[in-house]
Coordinates of C-alpha atoms and ligand atoms in Angstrom, one line a residue:
T19 CA 13.5 -35.2 -5.7
D20 CA 12.4 -38.3 -7.9
V21 CA 13.4 -39.0 -11.8
C22 CA 10.8 -38.9 -13.4
V23 CA 10.4 -34.7 -12.3
F24 CA 12.8 -33.9 -14.9
L25 CA 12.1 -36.5 -17.1
Q26 CA 8.8 -36.0 -19.4
V27 CA 7.7 -38.6 -22.4
N28 CA 6.5 -37.0 -25.9
T29 CA 6.3 -38.9 -29.0
S30 CA 10.1 -39.2 -29.4
G31 CA 10.2 -40.2 -26.3
Y32 CA 11.8 -38.8 -22.9
Y33 CA 13.4 -35.9 -23.2
R34 CA 15.0 -33.7 -20.3
M35 CA 12.6 -30.7 -19.3
T36 CA 14.1 -27.4 -18.9
R37 CA 15.7 -26.0 -16.1
E38 CA 12.2 -24.4 -15.4
Q39 CA 9.4 -26.7 -16.8
Q40 CA 10.7 -27.9 -13.0
A41 CA 10.2 -25.5 -10.4
V42 CA 6.2 -25.5 -12.3
E43 CA 6.7 -29.5 -11.8
Q44 CA 8.2 -29.8 -8.6
A45 CA 6.0 -26.9 -7.6
R46 CA 2.3 -28.7 -8.7
R47 CA 3.5 -31.4 -7.3
A48 CA 4.0 -30.3 -4.2
F49 CA 0.6 -28.3 -3.9
L50 CA -0.9 -31.8 -5.3
T51 CA 0.2 -33.0 -1.5
G52 CA -1.8 -30.6 -0.1
R53 CA -0.2 -29.1 2.2
S54 CA 0.1 -26.1 1.5
R55 CA -3.7 -25.7 2.2
P56 CA -4.0 -26.1 6.7
L57 CA -3.3 -22.2 7.3
D58 CA -0.8 -23.6 10.2
Y59 CA 2.2 -24.1 7.7
R60 CA 1.1 -21.1 5.9
I61 CA 1.9 -19.4 9.1
R62 CA 5.4 -21.0 9.4
Q63 CA 6.3 -20.3 5.0
L64 CA 5.1 -16.4 6.8
K65 CA 7.0 -16.0 10.0
S66 CA 9.9 -17.9 8.3
L67 CA 9.8 -15.6 5.6
R68 CA 9.7 -13.1 8.1
C69 CA 13.6 -14.2 9.7
F70 CA 14.7 -14.2 6.4
I71 CA 14.3 -10.3 6.2
A72 CA 15.5 -10.3 9.6
E73 CA 18.7 -12.4 9.9
K74 CA 19.8 -11.8 5.8
K75 CA 19.3 -7.9 6.0
A76 CA 23.0 -7.3 5.8
D77 CA 23.0 -9.6 2.4
I78 CA 20.0 -7.7 1.4
T79 CA 21.2 -4.5 1.6
A80 CA 24.9 -4.6 0.6
A81 CA 22.8 -6.3 -3.2
L82 CA 20.3 -3.2 -3.4
Q83 CA 23.3 -0.6 -2.6
K84 CA 25.6 -2.2 -5.4
D85 CA 21.9 -2.1 -7.8
L86 CA 20.4 1.3 -6.5
G87 CA 23.0 2.7 -4.1
K88 CA 20.3 2.8 -1.8
S89 CA 21.8 3.8 1.9
E90 CA 21.4 1.0 4.6
N91 CA 18.3 3.4 6.2
G92 CA 17.0 4.2 2.4
T93 CA 16.7 -0.6 2.2
E94 CA 14.9 0.0 5.5
L95 CA 11.8 2.5 5.3
Y96 CA 11.1 1.9 0.9
E97 CA 11.7 -1.7 1.4
M98 CA 11.9 -3.8 4.6
L99 CA 9.5 -1.7 6.9
S100 CA 6.7 -2.4 4.9
L101 CA 7.3 -5.7 4.1
E102 CA 7.0 -6.9 8.0
G103 CA 4.1 -5.1 7.9
E104 CA 2.7 -6.7 5.0
I105 CA 4.1 -9.9 7.3
M106 CA 2.7 -9.7 10.3
A107 CA -1.1 -8.1 8.9
A108 CA -1.5 -11.8 7.1
V109 CA -0.1 -14.1 10.0
K110 CA -2.8 -11.9 12.4
H111 CA -5.5 -11.6 10.1
L112 CA -5.2 -14.9 7.6
P113 CA -7.9 -17.1 10.5
K114 CA -10.8 -14.5 9.6
W115 CA -9.2 -13.9 5.7
A116 CA -9.7 -17.5 5.1
A117 CA -12.7 -18.4 6.9
P118 CA -16.2 -19.4 5.6
R119 CA -18.1 -15.3 4.1
P120 CA -21.8 -15.9 5.2
M121 CA -23.4 -14.1 1.6
E122 CA -27.2 -13.1 2.0
K123 CA -29.8 -15.6 0.8
N124 CA -32.4 -14.9 -1.5
L125 CA -36.7 -16.3 -0.4
L126 CA -34.8 -19.1 -1.9
T127 CA -32.4 -20.2 -0.1
I128 CA -33.3 -19.1 3.7
M129 CA -33.1 -22.3 4.9
D130 CA -29.8 -23.0 3.4
E131 CA -26.4 -22.1 4.1
V132 CA -24.7 -19.4 1.4
Y133 CA -21.4 -18.0 1.8
V134 CA -18.5 -17.9 0.0
Q135 CA -15.4 -19.8 0.1
P136 CA -11.5 -19.2 -0.5
E137 CA -9.9 -21.4 -1.6
P138 CA -6.3 -22.2 -3.7
L139 CA -5.9 -21.3 -7.4
G140 CA -2.1 -23.6 -7.3
V141 CA 0.6 -22.6 -9.1
V142 CA 1.3 -18.8 -9.4
L143 CA 4.0 -17.7 -10.8
I144 CA 5.3 -13.5 -9.7
I145 CA 7.7 -12.0 -12.0
G146 CA 9.0 -9.4 -10.7
A147 CA 10.4 -5.4 -11.5
W148 CA 14.0 -4.3 -11.0
N149 CA 13.8 -0.8 -8.9
Y150 CA 11.8 -2.0 -5.5
P151 CA 12.8 -5.7 -6.0
W152 CA 12.1 -6.8 -2.4
A153 CA 9.0 -5.5 -2.2
V154 CA 7.5 -5.6 -5.1
T155 CA 8.5 -9.6 -5.3
L156 CA 7.8 -10.2 -2.1
K157 CA 4.3 -8.6 -1.1
P158 CA 3.2 -10.7 -3.9
L159 CA 4.4 -13.6 -2.6
I160 CA 3.4 -12.9 1.2
G161 CA -0.8 -13.2 -0.1
A162 CA 0.2 -16.4 -2.6
I163 CA 1.9 -17.3 0.6
A164 CA -0.9 -16.6 2.6
A165 CA -3.5 -17.8 0.4
G166 CA -2.6 -21.3 0.2
N167 CA -0.4 -21.4 -2.9
A168 CA 2.0 -23.0 -4.7
V169 CA 4.9 -20.0 -6.7
V170 CA 7.6 -19.8 -8.3
V171 CA 9.6 -16.2 -7.6
K172 CA 11.0 -14.7 -10.7
P173 CA 13.1 -12.5 -10.2
S174 CA 15.0 -9.5 -12.6
E175 CA 17.6 -10.0 -13.4
V176 CA 17.7 -6.5 -14.4
C177 CA 19.0 -6.3 -10.2
V178 CA 22.0 -8.8 -10.9
H179 CA 22.9 -8.7 -6.3
T180 CA 19.9 -8.0 -5.5
A181 CA 18.7 -11.5 -8.0
K182 CA 21.4 -13.6 -6.6
V183 CA 20.7 -12.9 -3.4
M184 CA 16.6 -14.5 -3.8
E185 CA 18.0 -17.7 -5.6
D186 CA 20.5 -18.5 -3.6
L187 CA 19.3 -17.5 0.2
L188 CA 15.6 -17.4 0.2
P189 CA 15.2 -21.9 -0.6
L190 CA 16.8 -21.9 3.1
Y191 CA 13.7 -20.2 4.9
L192 CA 10.8 -21.3 2.6
D193 CA 10.3 -24.8 1.5
K194 CA 11.9 -24.5 -2.1
E195 CA 9.3 -27.1 -3.4
M196 CA 6.7 -25.0 -3.0
Y197 CA 8.4 -22.0 -3.2
P198 CA 11.4 -22.4 -6.1
V199 CA 12.9 -19.2 -7.3
V200 CA 13.7 -19.4 -10.7
T201 CA 16.7 -16.8 -11.9
G202 CA 17.0 -15.7 -16.0
G203 CA 16.5 -13.3 -17.9
V204 CA 13.8 -13.0 -20.8
T205 CA 15.1 -16.4 -22.7
E206 CA 13.8 -18.2 -18.9
T207 CA 10.8 -15.4 -18.4
Q208 CA 9.7 -16.2 -21.7
E209 CA 10.2 -20.0 -21.1
L210 CA 8.7 -20.0 -17.6
L211 CA 5.1 -18.3 -20.1
K212 CA 4.8 -21.2 -22.0
Q213 CA 4.0 -23.2 -18.8
R214 CA 1.3 -23.8 -17.6
F215 CA 0.1 -21.3 -14.2
D216 CA -3.2 -20.9 -11.8
H217 CA -2.1 -17.1 -11.8
I218 CA 0.0 -14.5 -12.6
F219 CA 1.5 -11.7 -10.8
Y220 CA 4.0 -9.4 -13.5
T221 CA 5.2 -6.4 -12.5
G222 CA 7.4 -4.3 -15.1
N223 CA 6.9 -2.2 -18.3
C224 CA 3.4 -1.9 -19.8
M225 CA 5.3 -3.8 -23.4
V226 CA 6.4 -6.8 -21.6
G227 CA 2.8 -6.9 -20.0
K228 CA 1.3 -7.0 -23.1
L229 CA 3.9 -10.5 -24.0
V230 CA 2.8 -11.6 -20.1
M231 CA -1.0 -11.6 -21.0
E232 CA -0.3 -12.6 -24.6
A233 CA 1.0 -16.0 -22.7
A234 CA -1.7 -15.9 -20.6
S235 CA -4.9 -16.7 -22.5
H236 CA -2.6 -19.7 -24.3
H237 CA -3.6 -21.7 -20.7
L238 CA -6.2 -19.0 -20.6
T239 CA -4.2 -18.0 -16.7
P240 CA -6.0 -14.9 -15.8
V241 CA -3.3 -12.0 -15.0
I242 CA -2.8 -9.8 -12.4
L243 CA -0.6 -6.7 -13.8
E244 CA 1.4 -4.3 -12.4
L245 CA 2.4 -1.1 -15.1
G246 CA 3.5 2.0 -14.8
G247 CA 3.1 5.2 -16.7
K248 CA 3.5 9.1 -16.5
S249 CA 1.5 10.2 -13.2
P250 CA 1.1 13.8 -12.9
C251 CA 1.6 16.1 -9.9
Y252 CA -1.1 19.1 -10.8
I253 CA -0.2 22.5 -8.0
D254 CA -2.7 25.1 -7.6
K255 CA -2.2 28.0 -7.4
D256 CA -3.8 28.3 -4.2
C257 CA -2.3 26.1 -2.1
D258 CA 0.9 25.8 -0.2
I259 CA 3.7 25.3 -2.4
T260 CA 7.3 25.4 -0.3
V261 CA 5.0 22.1 1.6
A262 CA 4.2 21.1 -1.9
C263 CA 7.5 20.8 -3.8
R264 CA 9.3 19.4 -0.7
R265 CA 7.5 16.7 -0.6
V266 CA 7.0 16.4 -5.4
T267 CA 10.3 16.5 -3.9
W268 CA 10.8 14.1 -2.4
G269 CA 8.3 12.1 -4.7
K270 CA 10.2 12.7 -7.5
Y271 CA 13.8 12.0 -6.2
V272 CA 13.9 8.6 -4.0
N273 CA 15.7 6.5 -5.5
C274 CA 16.9 8.1 -8.2
G275 CA 13.4 8.5 -9.5
Q276 CA 13.2 4.7 -10.0
T277 CA 9.9 4.5 -8.9
C278 CA 6.7 3.3 -10.5
I279 CA 4.7 5.8 -8.3
A280 CA 6.9 8.7 -8.8
P281 CA 4.9 12.1 -10.0
D282 CA 6.0 12.3 -13.7
Y283 CA 5.7 15.5 -14.8
I284 CA 3.9 18.7 -12.9
L285 CA 1.3 20.9 -14.5
C286 CA 0.6 24.3 -12.8
E287 CA 0.0 27.3 -13.7
P288 CA 2.5 30.0 -15.4
S289 CA 3.2 32.8 -12.0
I290 CA 4.0 30.1 -10.1
Q291 CA 6.6 28.5 -12.0
D292 CA 9.6 30.2 -11.3
R293 CA 8.5 30.1 -7.6
V294 CA 8.1 25.8 -7.7
V295 CA 11.3 26.0 -10.2
E296 CA 12.8 28.1 -6.5
E297 CA 11.0 26.3 -4.4
I298 CA 12.7 22.8 -6.0
R299 CA 16.1 23.7 -5.9
K300 CA 15.6 25.2 -2.3
C301 CA 14.7 21.3 -1.4
I302 CA 17.4 19.4 -3.6
K303 CA 20.5 21.2 -1.6
E304 CA 18.3 20.5 1.6
F305 CA 17.8 17.3 1.0
Y306 CA 20.9 15.6 -1.6
T307 CA 23.9 19.0 -0.1
D308 CA 24.8 20.7 -3.3
D309 CA 26.6 17.4 -4.1
P310 CA 24.0 15.1 -4.9
K311 CA 26.6 12.3 -6.1
N312 CA 28.7 12.0 -2.8
F313 CA 25.6 11.9 -0.8
A314 CA 24.8 8.6 0.2
D315 CA 21.1 9.4 0.4
Y316 CA 21.3 10.0 -3.4
G317 CA 21.3 6.7 -5.9
R318 CA 22.2 6.0 -9.6
I319 CA 20.7 4.6 -12.6
I320 CA 20.6 1.2 -12.5
N321 CA 22.3 0.7 -15.9
K322 CA 24.2 2.1 -19.1
R323 CA 21.2 1.3 -21.2
H324 CA 18.6 2.9 -18.7
F325 CA 20.9 5.8 -18.1
K326 CA 21.7 6.6 -21.6
R327 CA 17.8 6.5 -21.7
V328 CA 17.0 8.7 -19.1
M329 CA 19.4 11.4 -20.6
A330 CA 18.2 11.5 -23.9
L331 CA 15.5 12.4 -22.5
L332 CA 16.5 15.2 -22.4
E333 CA 17.2 16.5 -25.4
G334 CA 15.3 20.0 -27.4
S335 CA 13.8 20.4 -23.8
T336 CA 14.9 23.8 -21.8
V337 CA 16.8 23.1 -18.1
A338 CA 15.4 24.7 -15.2
L339 CA 17.5 22.6 -12.3
G340 CA 20.8 20.1 -12.4
G341 CA 21.3 18.3 -15.6
D342 CA 24.8 16.8 -15.2
S343 CA 26.1 13.1 -15.3
D344 CA 27.9 11.0 -15.4
E345 CA 27.7 7.9 -17.7
S346 CA 31.0 6.1 -15.4
E347 CA 28.9 5.9 -12.2
R348 CA 25.5 6.3 -13.7
Y349 CA 24.8 9.3 -11.7
I350 CA 22.1 11.1 -12.8
A351 CA 21.5 15.1 -10.5
P352 CA 18.5 15.5 -9.6
T353 CA 16.6 17.7 -12.8
V354 CA 13.7 19.8 -13.0
L355 CA 12.8 20.5 -16.8
R356 CA 11.2 24.0 -18.0
D357 CA 8.4 25.2 -19.7
V358 CA 7.8 21.8 -21.2
K359 CA 5.9 21.3 -24.4
P360 CA 3.2 17.9 -24.4
E361 CA 5.3 16.9 -27.2
A362 CA 8.7 17.5 -26.2
K363 CA 11.0 13.7 -25.9
V364 CA 10.2 13.6 -21.7
M365 CA 7.0 13.7 -22.7
Q366 CA 6.1 10.2 -25.2
E367 CA 7.4 7.8 -22.2
E368 CA 7.5 7.1 -18.9
I369 CA 10.3 9.1 -17.3
F370 CA 11.8 7.1 -14.2
G371 CA 13.9 8.7 -13.8
P372 CA 15.4 12.1 -12.2
I373 CA 14.6 13.8 -14.3
L374 CA 10.6 16.6 -13.3
P375 CA 9.4 18.3 -15.9
I376 CA 7.2 21.2 -15.6
L377 CA 4.1 21.9 -18.0
T378 CA 2.0 25.0 -17.8
V379 CA -1.4 24.9 -17.8
S380 CA -4.1 27.8 -18.2
S381 CA -5.9 26.9 -15.5
A382 CA -7.2 23.5 -13.5
D383 CA -10.3 23.1 -16.3
E384 CA -7.0 22.6 -18.8
A385 CA -5.2 20.2 -16.5
I386 CA -8.0 17.7 -15.9
H387 CA -8.5 18.0 -20.1
F388 CA -4.3 17.2 -20.6
I389 CA -4.6 14.2 -18.0
N390 CA -7.4 12.5 -19.2
S391 CA -6.0 13.5 -23.5
R392 CA -3.1 10.8 -22.2
E393 CA -3.7 7.5 -20.7
K394 CA -4.7 6.8 -17.1
P395 CA -2.2 6.2 -15.0
L396 CA -0.2 5.0 -11.8
A397 CA -1.1 7.4 -10.0
L398 CA -2.4 11.5 -9.8
Y399 CA -1.3 13.9 -7.3
I400 CA -3.1 16.9 -6.8
F401 CA -1.8 19.6 -5.0
S402 CA -4.8 22.7 -3.6
S403 CA -5.7 23.9 -0.4
N404 CA -9.1 24.0 -2.0
K405 CA -11.0 19.9 -1.4
K406 CA -13.9 20.9 -3.5
L407 CA -11.3 21.4 -6.6
I408 CA -9.5 18.1 -4.9
K409 CA -13.0 16.6 -5.1
R410 CA -13.8 17.6 -8.8
M411 CA -10.5 16.7 -10.8
I412 CA -10.9 13.0 -8.7
A413 CA -14.2 13.2 -10.1
E414 CA -13.6 14.1 -13.9
T415 CA -10.9 12.0 -14.0
S416 CA -9.6 8.4 -13.9
S417 CA -5.9 6.5 -12.6
G418 CA -5.1 3.5 -11.0
G419 CA -4.8 5.6 -7.1
V420 CA -5.4 9.3 -6.3
L421 CA -3.0 11.0 -3.3
A422 CA -3.5 14.8 -3.0
N423 CA -1.2 17.0 -1.0
D424 CA 1.2 14.4 -1.5
C425 CA 3.0 11.7 -2.8
L426 CA 3.7 8.1 -2.4
V427 CA 1.9 7.2 0.9
H428 CA -0.8 5.9 -0.2
F429 CA 0.7 2.3 -1.2
T430 CA 1.5 2.6 2.4
V431 CA -2.1 1.8 3.1
S432 CA -2.7 -1.6 2.6
A433 CA -6.9 -1.2 3.0
L434 CA -6.7 0.7 -0.2
P435 CA -6.2 -2.0 -3.1
F436 CA -2.8 -0.8 -5.3
G437 CA -2.7 -1.6 -8.2
G438 CA -3.2 0.5 -12.4
V439 CA -5.9 1.1 -15.0
G440 CA -5.7 1.1 -18.2
N441 CA -2.9 1.1 -19.7
S442 CA -1.2 1.9 -16.2
G443 CA -2.6 -1.9 -15.0
M444 CA -4.9 -4.2 -14.3
G445 CA -6.1 -6.2 -11.1
C446 CA -4.3 -5.1 -7.4
Y447 CA -3.2 -6.4 -4.1
H448 CA -1.3 -5.5 -0.6
G449 CA -2.9 -6.9 2.0
R450 CA -6.3 -8.5 2.1
H451 CA -6.8 -7.8 -1.6
T452 CA -3.4 -9.9 -2.9
F453 CA -5.0 -12.5 -0.1
D454 CA -8.7 -12.4 -2.2
Q455 CA -6.8 -11.5 -5.6
L456 CA -5.1 -14.8 -5.5
S457 CA -7.7 -17.1 -4.5
H458 CA -11.0 -18.5 -5.8
L459 CA -14.1 -16.9 -4.3
R460 CA -16.1 -19.7 -4.9
S461 CA -19.7 -20.0 -3.9
C462 CA -21.0 -22.7 -1.8
L463 CA -24.6 -23.1 -1.6
I464 CA -25.7 -26.2 1.0
R465 CA -29.5 -27.4 2.0
G466 CA -30.6 -30.2 3.0
L467 CA -32.8 -32.6 0.9
A468 CA -36.5 -32.2 2.5
M469 CA -39.0 -29.5 2.1
E470 CA -38.5 -31.1 -1.7
K471 CA -42.4 -29.9 -1.8
I472 CA -41.7 -26.0 -2.4
N473 CA -39.4 -27.0 -5.3
T474 CA -42.6 -28.8 -7.4
V475 CA -43.2 -25.5 -9.1
R476 CA -39.9 -25.7 -11.1
Y477 CA -40.0 -28.6 -12.3
P478 CA -42.2 -29.1 -15.6
P479 CA -45.1 -29.8 -17.3
H480 CA -45.8 -25.7 -15.8
T481 CA -49.1 -26.2 -15.6
T482 CA -51.2 -23.3 -14.5
E483 CA -52.2 -24.0 -11.7
K484 CA -48.1 -24.7 -10.3
M485 CA -47.6 -20.9 -11.7
R486 CA -50.5 -19.6 -9.3
W487 CA -48.9 -21.3 -6.1
Ligands
NAD4 P1 12.2 -5.9 -15.9 O1 12.9 -5.0 -16.9 O2 13.0 -5.7 -14.6 O3 11.7 -6.5 -15.8 C1 10.2 -7.6 -15.0 C2 10.4 -8.3 -15.4 O4 9.6 -9.0 -16.9 C3 11.7 -9.0 -15.2 O5 11.7 -9.9 -14.5 C4 12.6 -9.8 -16.6 O6 13.1 -10.8 -16.9 C5 10.3 -9.7 -17.7 N1 11.2 -9.4 -17.9 C6 11.3 -8.4 -19.5 N2 11.4 -8.1 -20.6 C7 10.9 -9.5 -21.5 C8 10.6 -9.9 -22.4 N3 10.4 -9.7 -23.6 N4 9.5 -11.4 -22.0 C9 9.0 -11.7 -20.7 N5 9.2 -11.6 -20.0 C10 10.3 -10.2 -20.0 O7 11.3 -4.4 -14.7 P2 11.0 -2.7 -15.8 O8 10.3 -3.2 -17.2 O9 12.4 -2.2 -16.8 O10 10.4 -2.3 -14.6 C11 10.1 -0.7 -15.0 C12 8.9 -1.0 -15.4 O11 8.0 -1.2 -14.4 C13 7.9 0.9 -15.2 O12 7.5 0.9 -16.0 C14 7.4 1.0 -13.4 O13 6.6 2.2 -13.6 C15 6.5 -0.2 -13.6 N6 6.9 -0.5 -12.0 C16 5.7 -0.3 -11.3 C17 5.4 -1.7 -10.5 C18 3.7 -1.0 -9.9 O14 3.3 -1.5 -8.8 N7 2.8 -1.3 -10.6 C19 6.6 -1.7 -9.3 C20 7.7 -1.1 -9.8 C21 7.6 -1.7 -10.9

């Protein structure tokens, strides 16, 4: 890279650019060469990303084990498989996604060529979170590469080991000028946010989401905010409670509850609360044995700060299951709270840990009212055998996504746009949706210079005679 990449001029002379400025400048220069525009370049990069995942699986797994206590199979199942699927789909469908999209014409344009042409936006900033650090950082990257953008990748500093693997190994596989990885914490992210981007894709909490949006507004940069919140789970008394609780237990305690779409709390009628607690107890034992602490498939809280935050949420509520912990290992047992009050501490923020409060409601109507009285969640789960009730709850509530009779699996369907609404985020991604969101969908109309006669009516003077035409 030549020296002017690192020096910037201002009124008092030359000064050295920060590492973040350099990364953005390099990415912008790379983008302006135009080499990311041809589809074969994008496909080569995507295939190379796939090689990275395949060849560096051991490094990826070891880092996740240190950061989050994730098992090898858990990593494969919850992070790697979906990334591979996403890459394969992008490689396969890219020619179709990137092709001009003919549009319906009106009478005035009947002879013209009218189409939408997806075009790259420029330099995209991807800021990742730590809970599924590969999925939330590389999935948007896949779509951004497919769309022909340059990308500055900022992994979360909270997953220390994973960020290091991303920084050290990703550039060995990708065009490192086009896709630089910038590591660091709040200071570095804020420095990045001062730069001008053509799009910012942020995954993380709502509070920082607001800061990202504010910074983006200085350059009128569009944003996708993949945020979190409290995703409710309604269990109707008219359903197979055994099956419902198996699925809820899985969705809640996978990754130690640190899943953006984990069911945050259960709403059910008082008559089934005991049964729900008992079924979850059986499932916890079946999935994680009597000793989850020493069981490979049960994870850990990411760091001491979050450990303390999650433990503090227990304050003032009745523990029905679990509740024990070990700070030295950042271990919190799978925990269920019963008869939780809406004003309890655990109901004031996203839990993002292995604590599952149960709140009782007198009916589905009260559940709907409860859900609507709070911020719009990222996911809503409804367990019921009554299809009419499911449809009614969907019609009378709002959430980023909704899933009936299971947890989390809507995330795996690439055809479904994944994203929040209101406080749980804006914009969406997965599959073609990422491609479209990170492209400019440019309206194109091409006409010839012939047939000038039919334009007469639009040129002044607008005489009555012309209007009669
Ligand atoms: P985090 O602390 O890693 O923060 C995310 C990113 O924001 C990091 O890269 C970090 O450097 C940056 N950051 C943090 N503070 C900042 C500041 N003051 N200024 C500028 N940048 C800053 O992750 P987190 O926020 O703890 O992530 C957990 C949250 O993410 C949860 O709310 C969860 O629901 C949500 N989440 C959402 C999705 C989704 O797809 N919607 C996926 C995963 C996580």
